[in-house]
Short mmCIF file of C-alpha atoms in Angstrom, two decimals:
data_model
loop_
_atom_site.label_atom_id
_atom_site.label_comp_id
_atom_site.label_asym_id
_atom_site.label_seq_id
_atom_site.Cartn_x
_atom_site.Cartn_y
_atom_site.Cartn_z
CA MET A 24 -0.30 -0.07 -0.15
CA ASP A 25 2.90 2.41 1.00
CA GLY A 26 4.48 1.80 -2.61
CA PHE A 27 1.01 2.45 -4.19
CA LEU A 28 0.69 5.90 -2.41
CA GLN A 29 4.19 6.76 -3.45
CA LEU A 30 3.59 5.76 -6.90
CA LEU A 31 0.37 7.81 -7.01
CA MET A 32 2.22 11.06 -5.53
CA VAL A 33 5.07 10.73 -8.19
CA PHE A 34 2.45 10.64 -11.06
CA GLY A 35 0.51 13.43 -9.42
CA ILE A 36 3.51 15.47 -9.35
CA ILE A 37 4.23 14.42 -13.02
CA LEU A 38 0.69 15.65 -14.02
CA LEU A 39 0.93 18.88 -11.96
CA ILE A 40 4.36 19.58 -13.71
CA MET A 41 2.90 18.65 -17.10
CA GLY A 42 -0.06 21.01 -16.11
CA LEU A 43 1.57 23.97 -15.20
CA THR A 44 4.23 23.77 -18.26
CA SER A 45 0.94 23.52 -20.74
CA THR A 46 -0.35 26.42 -19.05
CA ALA A 47 2.57 28.61 -19.28
CA LEU A 48 3.02 27.83 -22.78
CA LEU A 49 -0.42 28.69 -23.50
CA TRP A 50 -0.31 31.75 -21.88
CA LEU A 51 3.17 32.77 -23.85
CA ALA A 52 1.48 31.75 -27.17
CA VAL A 53 -1.46 33.84 -26.45
CA ARG A 54 0.65 36.79 -25.18
CA ARG A 55 2.64 36.48 -28.28
CA ILE A 56 -0.44 36.48 -30.66
CA ARG A 57 -2.01 39.37 -28.94
CA ARG A 58 1.36 41.56 -29.29
CA SER A 59 1.56 40.38 -32.79
CA GLY A 60 1.18 43.35 -35.13
CA LEU A 61 0.03 40.54 -38.02
CA MET A 62 -2.93 39.58 -35.64
CA ARG A 63 -3.66 42.98 -34.92
CA ARG A 64 -3.90 43.98 -38.56
CA ALA A 65 -5.87 40.96 -39.53
CA ALA A 66 -8.33 41.91 -36.95
CA ASP A 67 -8.54 45.52 -37.82
CA ASN A 68 -9.01 44.43 -41.35
CA GLY A 69 -11.75 41.89 -40.52
CA VAL A 70 -13.51 44.85 -38.36
CA LEU A 71 -12.90 47.14 -41.51
CA THR A 72 -14.46 44.59 -43.87
CA LEU A 73 -17.51 43.81 -41.56
CA HIS A 74 -18.12 47.62 -41.20
CA SER A 75 -17.90 48.16 -45.14
CA LEU A 76 -20.73 45.57 -45.59
CA ALA A 77 -22.82 47.78 -42.85
CA MET A 78 -26.27 48.68 -44.16
CA ASP A 79 -25.75 52.29 -42.89
CA ARG A 80 -23.82 54.54 -45.05
CA THR A 81 -22.26 56.48 -42.56
CA VAL A 82 -20.56 53.22 -41.17
CA ARG A 83 -19.89 51.66 -44.68
CA GLU A 84 -18.18 54.51 -46.58
CA PRO A 85 -15.35 55.29 -43.82
CA ALA A 86 -14.66 51.50 -43.40
CA ARG A 87 -14.44 51.17 -47.50
CA LEU A 88 -12.26 54.11 -47.78
CA ALA A 89 -9.89 52.97 -45.24
CA LEU A 90 -9.60 49.51 -47.20
CA GLU A 91 -9.06 51.06 -50.34
CA LEU A 92 -6.08 53.01 -48.73
CA ARG A 93 -4.53 49.88 -47.28
CA ARG A 94 -5.22 47.90 -50.32
CA SER A 95 -3.33 50.85 -52.54
CA ASN A 96 -0.36 50.76 -50.11
CA GLN A 97 -0.01 46.98 -50.29
CA ALA A 98 0.04 46.99 -53.99
CA ASN A 99 2.69 49.91 -54.25
CA ARG A 100 4.84 47.56 -51.59
CA ARG A 101 4.40 44.66 -53.73
CA ALA A 102 5.30 46.61 -57.08
CA LEU A 103 8.05 48.11 -55.72
CA ALA A 104 9.59 45.10 -53.99
CA GLU A 105 9.16 43.28 -57.43
CA ALA A 106 10.80 46.00 -59.17
CA VAL A 107 13.88 45.77 -56.78
CA GLN A 108 13.90 41.99 -56.92
CA ARG A 109 13.87 42.15 -61.04
CA GLY A 110 16.70 44.71 -60.91
CA TRP A 111 14.38 47.34 -62.76
CA PRO A 112 15.82 50.91 -62.19
CA VAL A 113 13.41 52.69 -59.47
CA GLY A 114 15.14 55.97 -59.09
CA ASN A 115 13.48 57.83 -56.14
CA LEU A 116 10.26 55.89 -56.42
CA PRO A 117 11.07 54.19 -53.16
CA ALA A 118 11.11 57.76 -51.42
CA ALA A 119 7.79 58.67 -53.37
CA ALA A 120 6.44 55.23 -52.21
CA GLU A 121 7.31 56.32 -48.37
CA GLU A 122 5.65 59.84 -48.78
CA LEU A 123 2.79 58.20 -50.29
CA GLU A 124 2.33 55.86 -47.18
CA ARG A 125 2.59 58.73 -44.77
CA ALA A 126 0.19 60.86 -46.41
CA ALA A 127 -2.10 57.74 -46.76
CA ALA A 128 -1.69 57.10 -42.82
CA SER A 129 -2.69 60.96 -42.45
CA VAL A 130 -5.81 60.28 -44.46
CA GLY A 131 -6.60 57.02 -42.42
CA ASP A 132 -6.16 59.00 -39.13
CA HIS A 133 -8.85 61.50 -40.43
CA LEU A 134 -11.11 58.59 -41.65
CA ARG A 135 -10.85 57.27 -37.98
CA MET A 136 -11.78 60.40 -36.48
CA ALA A 137 -14.43 60.93 -38.76
CA ASP A 138 -15.99 57.40 -38.32
CA ARG A 139 -15.86 58.33 -34.40
CA GLU A 140 -17.89 61.44 -34.98
CA PRO A 141 -21.58 61.24 -33.50
CA ASN A 142 -23.31 63.77 -35.50
CA ARG A 143 -24.36 61.75 -38.66
CA ALA A 144 -24.54 64.85 -41.03
CA LEU A 145 -20.97 66.18 -40.09
CA LYS A 146 -19.76 62.53 -40.48
CA ARG A 147 -21.26 62.28 -43.86
CA GLU A 148 -19.75 65.59 -44.92
CA LEU A 149 -16.38 64.62 -43.47
CA THR A 150 -16.27 61.23 -45.37
CA ALA A 151 -17.19 63.11 -48.52
CA ASP A 152 -14.25 65.32 -48.15
CA LEU A 153 -11.82 62.46 -47.13
CA ALA A 154 -13.20 60.53 -50.44
CA ARG A 155 -11.79 63.11 -52.49
CA HIS A 156 -8.40 62.89 -50.83
CA VAL A 157 -8.53 58.95 -50.98
CA ARG A 158 -9.24 59.22 -54.79
CA SER A 159 -6.09 61.60 -55.10
CA LEU A 160 -3.87 59.34 -53.53
CA GLU A 161 -5.40 56.47 -55.26
CA GLY A 162 -4.27 58.01 -58.59
CA LEU A 163 -0.85 59.10 -57.29
CA SER A 164 -0.39 55.38 -56.22
CA VAL A 165 -1.36 54.11 -59.82
CA ASP A 166 1.04 56.90 -61.23
CA LEU A 167 3.78 55.08 -58.99
CA ARG A 168 3.01 51.58 -60.12
CA ARG A 169 2.90 52.74 -63.90
CA CYS A 170 6.31 54.36 -63.41
CA LEU A 171 7.56 51.25 -61.97
CA LEU A 172 6.25 49.03 -65.01
CA ARG A 173 7.39 51.48 -67.29
CA GLY A 174 10.79 51.51 -65.41
CA SER A 175 11.11 47.99 -66.61
CA GLY A 176 11.05 48.91 -70.14
CA SER A 177 12.09 51.92 -72.38
CA MET A 178 12.07 54.69 -69.74
CA ASP A 179 15.51 56.15 -69.35
CA ARG A 180 16.67 57.03 -66.06
CA LEU A 181 16.20 60.62 -66.49
CA GLU A 182 12.60 60.35 -67.31
CA LEU A 183 12.16 57.95 -64.28
CA GLU A 184 13.97 60.64 -61.93
CA ARG A 185 11.32 63.39 -63.33
CA SER A 186 8.51 61.29 -62.53
CA GLY A 187 9.58 60.32 -59.23
CA ALA A 188 10.17 63.94 -58.41
CA ARG A 189 6.94 64.71 -59.76
CA LEU A 190 5.10 62.19 -57.57
CA THR A 191 7.02 63.15 -54.55
CA MET A 192 6.03 66.81 -54.99
CA GLU A 193 2.31 65.95 -55.41
CA ILE A 194 2.39 63.43 -52.56
CA SER A 195 4.25 66.09 -50.62
CA ALA A 196 2.03 68.90 -51.23
CA MET A 197 -1.11 66.60 -50.27
CA HIS A 198 0.45 65.52 -47.08
CA SER A 199 1.45 69.01 -46.24
CA TRP A 200 -2.13 70.12 -46.68
CA LEU A 201 -3.61 67.49 -44.60
CA THR A 202 -1.24 68.00 -41.79
CA ALA A 203 -1.95 71.94 -42.03
CA TYR A 204 -5.76 71.76 -42.55
CA GLY A 205 -7.17 68.50 -42.53
CA VAL A 206 -10.55 67.99 -43.62
CA ARG A 207 -12.99 71.00 -43.99
CA ARG A 208 -15.23 71.44 -40.87
CA ALA A 209 -18.81 72.51 -40.88
CA SER A 210 -19.82 75.66 -40.15
#
């Protein structure tokens, strides 16, 4: 009987150690996942996607615009990475892409503020103003990707530099305007 109790106690200690170890590992995994930027972005994208499907236009539009900005930035990053990987001339387009991302982040911040606006009329007005900025940023993103694709072929370095400088100037002007004035406020 004494040997059985000792065996039972050893088995209990082993189970306790295994339980504590698995609990600690589970806690570490959950902690790492919660701190992961990838998981946070996935959750944000999920929330934005759900909001973009809402029946209420004042909820749907800011989320749809934010998703468009994210998709545009992702397309820019992919196009730039592919151009660099293939050895295409990129000139100062990486700097223009960074400036474009900063401008998009600024518009995204304004979209989040507009989304939290409780007054529905003001929210619609702010969203309409921001939609114009999103369209401008998307146009500049398309120009950036067009320059990258043209750089793969017949575009010479001088033309590439001019295109990159023009894009950088337009993006910088838009970013400066957004920083200084933001969106139009309702009177």
